[in-house]
Amino acid sequence: KRARSSAAAAADASDTAAAAASFTLSGGEPCCAAGVAALWRAGKLCDVEVLVEGRTFQAHRVVLAAGADYMAALFDAGMEDSARRVIELPDMPASAFEAVLHYLYTGETECSDEALPALLQAAGRLQVVPLQRVAVAALQARLTPVNCVAVWREADQLTLPDLVADARKVALAGFEELGDTLADLRLEWLRSLLEDDALAVASEEAAFEAVARWVRAQRPPPDEATALPLFGAVRYPLMDGSFFNERVLVEPLLRGAAGKDMVIKNCTGHMFGIATVRPRSRGRIFVIGGYTSAIRNGITQVDVFDVARGVWAAAPPMAAGRYCAAAAVMGGKIYVSGGYDGSNFLSSVEVYDPARSVWEAAPPMATSRSGAAAAVVGGKIYVS
């Protein structure tokens, strides 16, 4: 073998020393993302157009592919569509796609409560997983009896089981506040709510009237075989006798032989002890704040009475002690507003989520007040 020169050996040694002495320079800001976003805003070097609801959006294929799995699959499919300069997305609101596009380039996007369901659907369809995740969290935080049915349908379509469960929970807790959205419940969903012991209704009469309203609102009207299972989920033995005689027995939807037979069987089993009709769980009673003879200032204490079990238990305390506060329940959460702490009138608002057993701060009222009343109307809380 030919001997290597001393110069070559020295070069090798120098390279090894340089590799061992390598280091990282840090402290700078990554410029790639910001630079691409600037190019996009300026409409430069864009190589694809997305047509949505008649509007054309300029973009870069690499950005769409990197952030949206649907686009990555489309561009990498090797089909004729993958090489097209113009891509059309039918059945999607242009405003929703615009919000998704802004998120892909900047990592954030503006959205209103009304536009949030459409944004979630767009993120799901385009498979922008991080945006879908934050949109779900935003919807979960904004669930009310007014919007829970629409969110339930959207979550079911997008196969989001956690959001489905949360929407159903709000529908159970705010059943009598669903209003016109009651008609949008699928039959099997309404039946599952009626069969649930936790359905929050003031009386079984309210459950019956809800079924009657749902059946009459359907187009085309359901046949008897479809409607009867819903009426059969109502717990007739829990009704007032006069309502049963004057309302149930004369309901036109139950005048047929099958309807009468269903009602009779529902009642006779209970009358003769063959079957037991469980009462609806009336939930829990919360006693929040107040003051004691020993502590004249407002207290943070919260006590809970379980109606079904007949026992008291402690719940997590509020952050601020208060008495003479206004309280209201919406979407299964308790909102406590204002009050007096023994020295000052309060404008602060705290929200208790029984499902998670936690208190959270909400935006304060514009005016401090004590001794006010709170009411829920149309998904909003009014304190006066």
mmCIF file of C-alpha atoms in Angstrom:
data_model
loop_
_atom_site.group_PDB
_atom_site.id
_atom_site.type_symbol
_atom_site.label_atom_id
_atom_site.label_comp_id
_atom_site.label_asym_id
_atom_site.label_seq_id
_atom_site.Cartn_x
_atom_site.Cartn_y
_atom_site.Cartn_z
ATOM 1 C CA LYS A 1 0.000 0.000 0.000
ATOM 2 C CA ARG A 2 1.161 3.481 -0.843
ATOM 3 C CA ALA A 3 1.862 5.553 2.234
ATOM 4 C CA ARG A 4 -0.333 8.631 2.686
ATOM 5 C CA SER A 5 1.433 11.951 2.696
ATOM 6 C CA SER A 6 1.869 13.823 5.921
ATOM 7 C CA ALA A 7 -0.140 16.701 4.400
ATOM 8 C CA ALA A 8 -3.206 14.442 3.841
ATOM 9 C CA ALA A 9 -2.982 13.116 7.373
ATOM 10 C CA ALA A 10 -2.800 16.637 8.720
ATOM 11 C CA ALA A 11 -5.887 17.635 6.720
ATOM 12 C CA ASP A 12 -7.826 14.691 8.122
ATOM 13 C CA ALA A 13 -6.868 15.631 11.626
ATOM 14 C CA SER A 14 -7.909 19.214 11.019
ATOM 15 C CA ASP A 15 -11.350 18.115 9.722
ATOM 16 C CA THR A 16 -11.880 15.896 12.752
ATOM 17 C CA ALA A 17 -11.007 18.702 15.130
ATOM 18 C CA ALA A 18 -13.343 21.100 13.325
ATOM 19 C CA ALA A 19 -16.230 18.627 13.542
ATOM 20 C CA ALA A 20 -15.638 18.106 17.246
ATOM 21 C CA ALA A 21 -15.592 21.878 17.810
ATOM 22 C CA SER A 22 -18.843 22.626 15.927
ATOM 23 C CA PHE A 23 -21.518 24.608 17.779
ATOM 24 C CA THR A 24 -25.000 26.125 17.291
ATOM 25 C CA LEU A 25 -25.725 29.795 16.791
ATOM 26 C CA SER A 26 -29.115 30.673 18.290
ATOM 27 C CA GLY A 27 -31.152 33.662 19.339
ATOM 28 C CA GLY A 28 -32.526 34.525 15.929
ATOM 29 C CA GLU A 29 -36.115 34.406 14.685
ATOM 30 C CA PRO A 30 -37.138 31.817 12.071
ATOM 31 C CA CYS A 31 -37.767 33.729 8.865
ATOM 32 C CA CYS A 32 -39.235 31.032 6.644
ATOM 33 C CA ALA A 33 -42.826 31.112 7.953
ATOM 34 C CA ALA A 34 -42.966 34.896 8.175
ATOM 35 C CA GLY A 35 -41.373 35.236 4.766
ATOM 36 C CA VAL A 36 -43.823 32.868 3.093
ATOM 37 C CA ALA A 37 -46.748 34.646 4.754
ATOM 38 C CA ALA A 38 -45.436 37.972 3.427
ATOM 39 C CA LEU A 39 -45.168 36.516 -0.087
ATOM 40 C CA TRP A 40 -48.727 35.218 0.194
ATOM 41 C CA ARG A 41 -50.093 38.581 1.304
ATOM 42 C CA ALA A 42 -48.286 40.218 -1.609
ATOM 43 C CA GLY A 43 -49.552 37.568 -4.032
ATOM 44 C CA LYS A 44 -46.012 36.665 -5.075
ATOM 45 C CA LEU A 45 -44.766 33.258 -6.246
ATOM 46 C CA CYS A 46 -48.210 31.722 -5.701
ATOM 47 C CA ASP A 47 -48.589 28.603 -7.821
ATOM 48 C CA VAL A 48 -52.184 27.528 -7.207
ATOM 49 C CA GLU A 49 -55.617 29.114 -7.107
ATOM 50 C CA VAL A 50 -58.454 27.764 -4.956
ATOM 51 C CA LEU A 51 -61.953 28.587 -6.154
ATOM 52 C CA VAL A 52 -64.561 28.673 -3.364
ATOM 53 C CA GLU A 53 -68.083 30.059 -3.751
ATOM 54 C CA GLY A 54 -67.027 32.107 -6.752
ATOM 55 C CA ARG A 55 -64.038 33.651 -4.977
ATOM 56 C CA THR A 56 -60.447 32.918 -5.986
ATOM 57 C CA PHE A 57 -57.733 32.517 -3.349
ATOM 58 C CA GLN A 58 -54.033 32.610 -4.305
ATOM 59 C CA ALA A 59 -51.769 30.228 -2.397
ATOM 60 C CA HIS A 60 -48.599 28.133 -2.459
ATOM 61 C CA ARG A 61 -48.932 24.396 -2.983
ATOM 62 C CA VAL A 62 -46.226 23.609 -0.460
ATOM 63 C CA VAL A 63 -48.053 25.535 2.281
ATOM 64 C CA LEU A 64 -51.400 23.907 1.537
ATOM 65 C CA ALA A 65 -49.805 20.464 1.416
ATOM 66 C CA ALA A 66 -47.832 20.999 4.624
ATOM 67 C CA GLY A 67 -50.835 22.174 6.642
ATOM 68 C CA ALA A 68 -53.835 20.373 5.146
ATOM 69 C CA ASP A 69 -53.691 16.603 4.741
ATOM 70 C CA TYR A 70 -56.490 16.730 2.169
ATOM 71 C CA MET A 71 -54.428 19.037 -0.052
ATOM 72 C CA ALA A 72 -51.298 16.946 0.439
ATOM 73 C CA ALA A 73 -53.147 13.861 -0.757
ATOM 74 C CA LEU A 74 -54.604 15.759 -3.715
ATOM 75 C CA PHE A 75 -51.273 17.167 -4.879
ATOM 76 C CA ASP A 76 -49.439 13.877 -4.406
ATOM 77 C CA ALA A 77 -52.052 11.654 -6.031
ATOM 78 C CA GLY A 78 -50.425 11.698 -9.464
ATOM 79 C CA MET A 79 -53.836 12.240 -11.059
ATOM 80 C CA GLU A 80 -54.788 14.946 -13.536
ATOM 81 C CA ASP A 81 -56.382 17.040 -10.768
ATOM 82 C CA SER A 82 -53.131 17.166 -8.815
ATOM 83 C CA ALA A 83 -51.391 19.261 -11.479
ATOM 84 C CA ARG A 84 -54.188 21.765 -12.058
ATOM 85 C CA ARG A 85 -53.506 25.434 -11.551
ATOM 86 C CA VAL A 86 -57.078 25.999 -10.287
ATOM 87 C CA ILE A 87 -58.671 23.783 -7.616
ATOM 88 C CA GLU A 88 -62.370 24.094 -6.850
ATOM 89 C CA LEU A 89 -63.849 23.323 -3.427
ATOM 90 C CA PRO A 90 -67.632 23.026 -3.726
ATOM 91 C CA ASP A 91 -70.065 23.170 -0.807
ATOM 92 C CA MET A 92 -67.787 25.215 1.426
ATOM 93 C CA PRO A 93 -68.324 28.830 2.565
ATOM 94 C CA ALA A 94 -65.669 31.134 1.153
ATOM 95 C CA SER A 95 -65.356 32.871 4.520
ATOM 96 C CA ALA A 96 -64.553 29.546 6.205
ATOM 97 C CA PHE A 97 -61.851 28.671 3.662
ATOM 98 C CA GLU A 98 -60.408 32.165 3.995
ATOM 99 C CA ALA A 99 -60.104 31.650 7.752
ATOM 100 C CA VAL A 100 -58.444 28.252 7.230
ATOM 101 C CA LEU A 101 -55.999 29.756 4.719
ATOM 102 C CA HIS A 102 -55.082 32.540 7.115
ATOM 103 C CA TYR A 103 -54.451 29.937 9.827
ATOM 104 C CA LEU A 104 -52.170 27.903 7.539
ATOM 105 C CA TYR A 105 -49.982 30.919 6.812
ATOM 106 C CA THR A 106 -49.977 32.645 10.205
ATOM 107 C CA GLY A 107 -50.974 30.037 12.800
ATOM 108 C CA GLU A 108 -54.029 32.040 13.883
ATOM 109 C CA THR A 109 -57.325 33.280 12.485
ATOM 110 C CA GLU A 110 -60.242 35.489 13.473
ATOM 111 C CA CYS A 111 -63.632 33.854 13.960
ATOM 112 C CA SER A 112 -67.047 34.773 15.354
ATOM 113 C CA ASP A 113 -69.357 32.534 17.361
ATOM 114 C CA GLU A 114 -71.704 32.307 14.381
ATOM 115 C CA ALA A 115 -68.917 31.303 11.971
ATOM 116 C CA LEU A 116 -67.273 28.763 14.279
ATOM 117 C CA PRO A 117 -69.317 25.680 13.178
ATOM 118 C CA ALA A 118 -68.557 26.384 9.493
ATOM 119 C CA LEU A 119 -64.874 26.822 10.323
ATOM 120 C CA LEU A 120 -64.837 23.503 12.168
ATOM 121 C CA GLN A 121 -66.439 21.784 9.194
ATOM 122 C CA ALA A 122 -63.913 23.330 6.785
ATOM 123 C CA ALA A 123 -60.979 22.350 9.005
ATOM 124 C CA GLY A 124 -62.333 18.808 9.225
ATOM 125 C CA ARG A 125 -62.913 18.491 5.493
ATOM 126 C CA LEU A 126 -59.450 19.839 4.636
ATOM 127 C CA GLN A 127 -57.952 17.802 7.488
ATOM 128 C CA VAL A 128 -56.204 20.688 9.214
ATOM 129 C CA VAL A 129 -55.889 18.824 12.494
ATOM 130 C CA PRO A 130 -54.468 21.590 14.758
ATOM 131 C CA LEU A 131 -57.159 24.042 13.670
ATOM 132 C CA GLN A 132 -59.850 21.411 14.126
ATOM 133 C CA ARG A 133 -58.576 20.791 17.647
ATOM 134 C CA VAL A 134 -58.719 24.458 18.715
ATOM 135 C CA ALA A 135 -62.096 24.944 17.003
ATOM 136 C CA VAL A 136 -63.510 22.006 18.994
ATOM 137 C CA ALA A 137 -62.181 23.516 22.225
ATOM 138 C CA ALA A 138 -63.724 26.883 21.331
ATOM 139 C CA LEU A 139 -67.096 25.264 20.627
ATOM 140 C CA GLN A 140 -66.984 23.291 23.858
ATOM 141 C CA ALA A 141 -66.460 26.528 25.786
ATOM 142 C CA ARG A 142 -69.356 28.210 23.957
ATOM 143 C CA LEU A 143 -71.980 25.470 24.128
ATOM 144 C CA THR A 144 -75.445 26.679 25.151
ATOM 145 C CA PRO A 145 -78.940 25.189 24.850
ATOM 146 C CA VAL A 146 -79.493 27.493 21.869
ATOM 147 C CA ASN A 147 -76.619 26.103 19.772
ATOM 148 C CA CYS A 148 -76.016 22.633 21.216
ATOM 149 C CA VAL A 149 -78.233 20.762 18.728
ATOM 150 C CA ALA A 150 -76.472 22.335 15.723
ATOM 151 C CA VAL A 151 -73.084 21.574 17.276
ATOM 152 C CA TRP A 152 -74.225 18.009 18.036
ATOM 153 C CA ARG A 153 -75.115 17.453 14.374
ATOM 154 C CA GLU A 154 -71.846 18.962 13.184
ATOM 155 C CA ALA A 155 -69.769 16.914 15.613
ATOM 156 C CA ASP A 156 -71.571 13.720 14.635
ATOM 157 C CA GLN A 157 -70.929 14.402 10.944
ATOM 158 C CA LEU A 158 -67.227 15.005 11.616
ATOM 159 C CA THR A 159 -66.936 12.020 14.001
ATOM 160 C CA LEU A 160 -65.910 14.056 17.048
ATOM 161 C CA PRO A 161 -67.145 11.917 19.966
ATOM 162 C CA ASP A 162 -65.993 14.231 22.764
ATOM 163 C CA LEU A 163 -67.846 17.181 21.252
ATOM 164 C CA VAL A 164 -70.907 14.983 20.656
ATOM 165 C CA ALA A 165 -70.901 14.000 24.337
ATOM 166 C CA ASP A 166 -70.555 17.615 25.497
ATOM 167 C CA ALA A 167 -73.356 18.828 23.204
ATOM 168 C CA ARG A 168 -75.633 16.039 24.412
ATOM 169 C CA LYS A 169 -74.855 16.916 28.026
ATOM 170 C CA VAL A 170 -75.902 20.529 27.427
ATOM 171 C CA ALA A 171 -79.088 19.349 25.670
ATOM 172 C CA LEU A 172 -79.926 17.200 28.698
ATOM 173 C CA ALA A 173 -79.315 20.017 31.159
ATOM 174 C CA GLY A 174 -81.063 22.696 29.087
ATOM 175 C CA PHE A 175 -83.789 20.582 27.464
ATOM 176 C CA GLU A 176 -86.571 23.079 28.107
ATOM 177 C CA GLU A 177 -84.412 25.881 26.649
ATOM 178 C CA LEU A 178 -83.845 24.199 23.255
ATOM 179 C CA GLY A 179 -86.703 26.155 21.710
ATOM 180 C CA ASP A 180 -87.131 25.720 17.969
ATOM 181 C CA THR A 181 -83.898 23.708 17.731
ATOM 182 C CA LEU A 182 -85.746 20.819 19.392
ATOM 183 C CA ALA A 183 -87.152 19.986 15.940
ATOM 184 C CA ASP A 184 -83.600 19.525 14.590
ATOM 185 C CA LEU A 185 -82.865 16.612 16.925
ATOM 186 C CA ARG A 186 -82.684 13.267 15.198
ATOM 187 C CA LEU A 187 -85.302 10.811 16.353
ATOM 188 C CA GLU A 188 -82.819 8.490 18.034
ATOM 189 C CA TRP A 189 -81.182 11.431 19.798
ATOM 190 C CA LEU A 190 -84.479 12.706 21.177
ATOM 191 C CA ARG A 191 -85.385 9.234 22.348
ATOM 192 C CA SER A 192 -82.035 8.854 24.116
ATOM 193 C CA LEU A 193 -82.637 12.144 25.942
ATOM 194 C CA LEU A 194 -86.148 11.125 26.980
ATOM 195 C CA GLU A 195 -84.891 7.792 28.300
ATOM 196 C CA ASP A 196 -82.143 9.454 30.350
ATOM 197 C CA ASP A 197 -82.823 9.868 34.081
ATOM 198 C CA ALA A 198 -80.821 13.099 34.008
ATOM 199 C CA LEU A 199 -83.168 14.876 31.564
ATOM 200 C CA ALA A 200 -83.779 18.293 33.125
ATOM 201 C CA VAL A 201 -87.523 18.910 32.872
ATOM 202 C CA ALA A 202 -89.696 20.621 35.430
ATOM 203 C CA SER A 203 -92.277 17.863 35.056
ATOM 204 C CA GLU A 204 -93.092 14.855 32.916
ATOM 205 C CA GLU A 205 -95.807 16.962 31.328
ATOM 206 C CA ALA A 206 -93.034 19.077 29.764
ATOM 207 C CA ALA A 207 -91.433 15.944 28.304
ATOM 208 C CA PHE A 208 -94.751 14.918 26.740
ATOM 209 C CA GLU A 209 -95.320 18.345 25.193
ATOM 210 C CA ALA A 210 -91.779 18.325 23.786
ATOM 211 C CA VAL A 211 -92.473 15.039 21.992
ATOM 212 C CA ALA A 212 -95.725 16.366 20.573
ATOM 213 C CA ARG A 213 -93.986 19.532 19.302
ATOM 214 C CA TRP A 214 -91.176 17.505 17.733
ATOM 215 C CA VAL A 215 -93.578 15.172 15.903
ATOM 216 C CA ARG A 216 -95.672 18.052 14.550
ATOM 217 C CA ALA A 217 -92.569 19.944 13.364
ATOM 218 C CA GLN A 218 -91.227 17.112 11.186
ATOM 219 C CA ARG A 219 -91.626 17.275 7.411
ATOM 220 C CA PRO A 220 -92.847 14.902 6.197
ATOM 221 C CA PRO A 221 -94.713 13.963 9.400
ATOM 222 C CA PRO A 222 -93.513 10.665 10.914
ATOM 223 C CA ASP A 223 -95.858 7.710 10.787
ATOM 224 C CA GLU A 224 -97.322 6.107 13.898
ATOM 225 C CA ALA A 225 -94.623 3.424 14.078
ATOM 226 C CA THR A 226 -91.958 6.147 14.186
ATOM 227 C CA ALA A 227 -93.671 8.464 16.664
ATOM 228 C CA LEU A 228 -94.883 5.931 19.228
ATOM 229 C CA PRO A 229 -91.415 4.975 20.585
ATOM 230 C CA LEU A 230 -90.910 8.647 21.474
ATOM 231 C CA PHE A 231 -94.227 8.891 23.277
ATOM 232 C CA GLY A 232 -93.394 5.555 24.900
ATOM 233 C CA ALA A 233 -90.268 7.075 26.485
ATOM 234 C CA VAL A 234 -92.411 9.531 28.474
ATOM 235 C CA ARG A 235 -92.992 8.459 32.091
ATOM 236 C CA TYR A 236 -96.780 8.777 32.333
ATOM 237 C CA PRO A 237 -97.184 7.551 35.942
ATOM 238 C CA LEU A 238 -95.215 10.635 37.051
ATOM 239 C CA MET A 239 -97.803 12.987 35.536
ATOM 240 C CA ASP A 240 -100.541 14.881 37.266
ATOM 241 C CA GLY A 241 -103.814 12.976 36.903
ATOM 242 C CA SER A 242 -105.754 15.874 35.416
ATOM 243 C CA PHE A 243 -103.088 16.457 32.743
ATOM 244 C CA PHE A 244 -103.133 12.763 31.872
ATOM 245 C CA ASN A 245 -106.927 12.731 31.487
ATOM 246 C CA GLU A 246 -107.365 16.086 29.794
ATOM 247 C CA ARG A 247 -104.266 16.155 27.588
ATOM 248 C CA VAL A 248 -102.705 12.739 27.037
ATOM 249 C CA LEU A 249 -105.901 10.771 26.515
ATOM 250 C CA VAL A 250 -107.181 13.274 23.932
ATOM 251 C CA GLU A 251 -103.891 13.740 22.030
ATOM 252 C CA PRO A 252 -104.719 13.100 18.345
ATOM 253 C CA LEU A 253 -101.328 11.438 17.785
ATOM 254 C CA LEU A 254 -102.303 8.759 20.322
ATOM 255 C CA ARG A 255 -105.898 8.186 19.305
ATOM 256 C CA GLY A 256 -105.099 5.061 17.272
ATOM 257 C CA ALA A 257 -105.278 1.562 18.721
ATOM 258 C CA ALA A 258 -101.469 1.261 18.936
ATOM 259 C CA GLY A 259 -101.195 4.603 20.735
ATOM 260 C CA LYS A 260 -103.845 3.744 23.299
ATOM 261 C CA ASP A 261 -102.286 0.344 23.868
ATOM 262 C CA MET A 262 -98.870 1.935 24.454
ATOM 263 C CA VAL A 263 -100.225 4.355 27.062
ATOM 264 C CA ILE A 264 -102.192 1.659 28.867
ATOM 265 C CA LYS A 265 -99.198 -0.680 29.066
ATOM 266 C CA ASN A 266 -96.976 2.180 30.247
ATOM 267 C CA CYS A 267 -99.334 2.904 33.140
ATOM 268 C CA THR A 268 -100.705 -0.489 34.175
ATOM 269 C CA GLY A 269 -97.285 -1.988 34.809
ATOM 270 C CA HIS A 270 -96.635 0.741 37.365
ATOM 271 C CA MET A 271 -100.123 0.499 38.894
ATOM 272 C CA PHE A 272 -99.876 -3.246 39.556
ATOM 273 C CA GLY A 273 -96.240 -3.215 40.649
ATOM 274 C CA ILE A 274 -95.017 -5.086 37.579
ATOM 275 C CA ALA A 275 -92.668 -2.291 36.617
ATOM 276 C CA THR A 276 -91.171 0.615 38.522
ATOM 277 C CA VAL A 277 -91.030 4.053 36.918
ATOM 278 C CA ARG A 278 -87.946 5.888 38.053
ATOM 279 C CA PRO A 279 -88.389 9.606 38.720
ATOM 280 C CA ARG A 280 -86.186 11.990 36.807
ATOM 281 C CA SER A 281 -83.118 13.015 38.705
ATOM 282 C CA ARG A 282 -83.858 16.540 39.812
ATOM 283 C CA GLY A 283 -80.147 17.096 39.980
ATOM 284 C CA ARG A 284 -78.531 19.074 42.746
ATOM 285 C CA ILE A 285 -79.252 22.226 44.698
ATOM 286 C CA PHE A 286 -76.310 24.608 45.147
ATOM 287 C CA VAL A 287 -76.074 27.036 48.053
ATOM 288 C CA ILE A 288 -73.408 29.525 47.031
ATOM 289 C CA GLY A 289 -71.686 32.124 49.201
ATOM 290 C CA GLY A 290 -73.562 34.145 51.816
ATOM 291 C CA TYR A 291 -72.335 35.151 55.262
ATOM 292 C CA THR A 292 -72.441 33.719 58.770
ATOM 293 C CA SER A 293 -72.740 35.207 62.238
ATOM 294 C CA ALA A 294 -69.045 34.493 62.780
ATOM 295 C CA ILE A 295 -67.938 35.867 59.407
ATOM 296 C CA ARG A 296 -69.799 39.047 58.455
ATOM 297 C CA ASN A 297 -67.852 39.325 55.216
ATOM 298 C CA GLY A 298 -68.961 37.336 52.189
ATOM 299 C CA ILE A 299 -67.865 33.703 52.234
ATOM 300 C CA THR A 300 -66.618 31.553 49.366
ATOM 301 C CA GLN A 301 -68.226 28.348 50.618
ATOM 302 C CA VAL A 302 -70.409 26.233 48.299
ATOM 303 C CA ASP A 303 -72.639 23.407 49.569
ATOM 304 C CA VAL A 304 -74.504 20.958 47.331
ATOM 305 C CA PHE A 305 -77.621 18.936 48.088
ATOM 306 C CA ASP A 306 -78.070 15.748 46.053
ATOM 307 C CA VAL A 307 -81.844 15.455 45.686
ATOM 308 C CA ALA A 308 -81.871 11.793 44.678
ATOM 309 C CA ARG A 309 -79.646 10.698 47.572
ATOM 310 C CA GLY A 310 -80.828 13.265 50.102
ATOM 311 C CA VAL A 311 -77.316 14.231 51.263
ATOM 312 C CA TRP A 312 -75.241 17.413 51.462
ATOM 313 C CA ALA A 313 -71.644 17.691 50.261
ATOM 314 C CA ALA A 314 -69.054 20.435 49.817
ATOM 315 C CA ALA A 315 -68.147 21.741 46.355
ATOM 316 C CA PRO A 316 -65.034 23.748 45.426
ATOM 317 C CA PRO A 317 -65.248 27.294 46.848
ATOM 318 C CA MET A 318 -65.496 30.445 44.766
ATOM 319 C CA ALA A 319 -62.449 32.643 44.278
ATOM 320 C CA ALA A 320 -64.181 35.612 45.925
ATOM 321 C CA GLY A 321 -66.463 35.669 48.942
ATOM 322 C CA ARG A 322 -69.851 37.254 48.238
ATOM 323 C CA TYR A 323 -73.477 37.419 49.293
ATOM 324 C CA CYS A 324 -76.617 38.849 47.669
ATOM 325 C CA ALA A 325 -75.196 37.769 44.303
ATOM 326 C CA ALA A 326 -77.289 36.957 41.227
ATOM 327 C CA ALA A 327 -77.121 33.368 39.955
ATOM 328 C CA ALA A 328 -78.408 31.634 36.829
ATOM 329 C CA VAL A 329 -77.939 28.281 35.099
ATOM 330 C CA MET A 330 -77.198 28.126 31.373
ATOM 331 C CA GLY A 331 -75.799 25.247 29.380
ATOM 332 C CA GLY A 332 -75.361 23.145 32.503
ATOM 333 C CA LYS A 333 -73.090 25.768 34.129
ATOM 334 C CA ILE A 334 -73.814 28.089 37.063
ATOM 335 C CA TYR A 335 -73.073 31.809 36.592
ATOM 336 C CA VAL A 336 -72.708 33.882 39.783
ATOM 337 C CA SER A 337 -72.639 37.646 39.195
ATOM 338 C CA GLY A 338 -71.862 40.555 41.481
ATOM 339 C CA GLY A 339 -72.854 40.623 45.140
ATOM 340 C CA TYR A 340 -71.301 42.206 48.224
ATOM 341 C CA ASP A 341 -68.163 41.021 50.018
ATOM 342 C CA GLY A 342 -68.739 42.937 53.257
ATOM 343 C CA SER A 343 -66.814 45.988 52.103
ATOM 344 C CA ASN A 344 -67.420 46.462 48.392
ATOM 345 C CA PHE A 345 -70.100 45.889 45.799
ATOM 346 C CA LEU A 346 -68.798 43.480 43.181
ATOM 347 C CA SER A 347 -68.859 43.369 39.383
ATOM 348 C CA SER A 348 -66.951 40.104 39.070
ATOM 349 C CA VAL A 349 -68.540 36.976 37.603
ATOM 350 C CA GLU A 350 -67.606 33.372 38.331
ATOM 351 C CA VAL A 351 -68.762 30.277 36.429
ATOM 352 C CA TYR A 352 -69.031 26.801 37.934
ATOM 353 C CA ASP A 353 -68.897 23.726 35.696
ATOM 354 C CA PRO A 354 -70.412 20.784 37.641
ATOM 355 C CA ALA A 355 -69.108 18.308 35.063
ATOM 356 C CA ARG A 356 -65.502 19.285 35.813
ATOM 357 C CA SER A 357 -66.089 20.559 39.354
ATOM 358 C CA VAL A 358 -64.169 23.790 38.729
ATOM 359 C CA TRP A 359 -64.808 27.535 39.001
ATOM 360 C CA GLU A 360 -63.600 29.888 36.270
ATOM 361 C CA ALA A 361 -63.626 33.656 35.933
ATOM 362 C CA ALA A 362 -65.899 35.245 33.338
ATOM 363 C CA PRO A 363 -65.801 38.840 32.033
ATOM 364 C CA PRO A 364 -66.993 41.212 34.758
ATOM 365 C CA MET A 365 -70.168 43.265 34.513
ATOM 366 C CA ALA A 366 -69.902 46.905 33.561
ATOM 367 C CA THR A 367 -71.572 47.883 36.873
ATOM 368 C CA SER A 368 -71.008 46.599 40.390
ATOM 369 C CA ARG A 369 -74.263 45.492 41.993
ATOM 370 C CA SER A 370 -75.762 43.540 44.858
ATOM 371 C CA GLY A 371 -79.225 42.126 45.385
ATOM 372 C CA ALA A 372 -79.864 41.844 41.641
ATOM 373 C CA ALA A 373 -81.700 39.050 39.834
ATOM 374 C CA ALA A 374 -80.499 36.999 36.838
ATOM 375 C CA ALA A 375 -82.528 35.415 34.041
ATOM 376 C CA VAL A 376 -81.654 33.340 30.978
ATOM 377 C CA VAL A 377 -83.281 34.287 27.677
ATOM 378 C CA GLY A 378 -82.189 33.120 24.225
ATOM 379 C CA GLY A 379 -78.821 31.824 25.327
ATOM 380 C CA LYS A 380 -77.907 35.050 27.163
ATOM 381 C CA ILE A 381 -77.913 35.953 30.866
ATOM 382 C CA TYR A 382 -79.552 39.199 31.917
ATOM 383 C CA VAL A 383 -78.676 40.687 35.324
ATOM 384 C CA SER A 384 -80.961 43.429 36.577
#
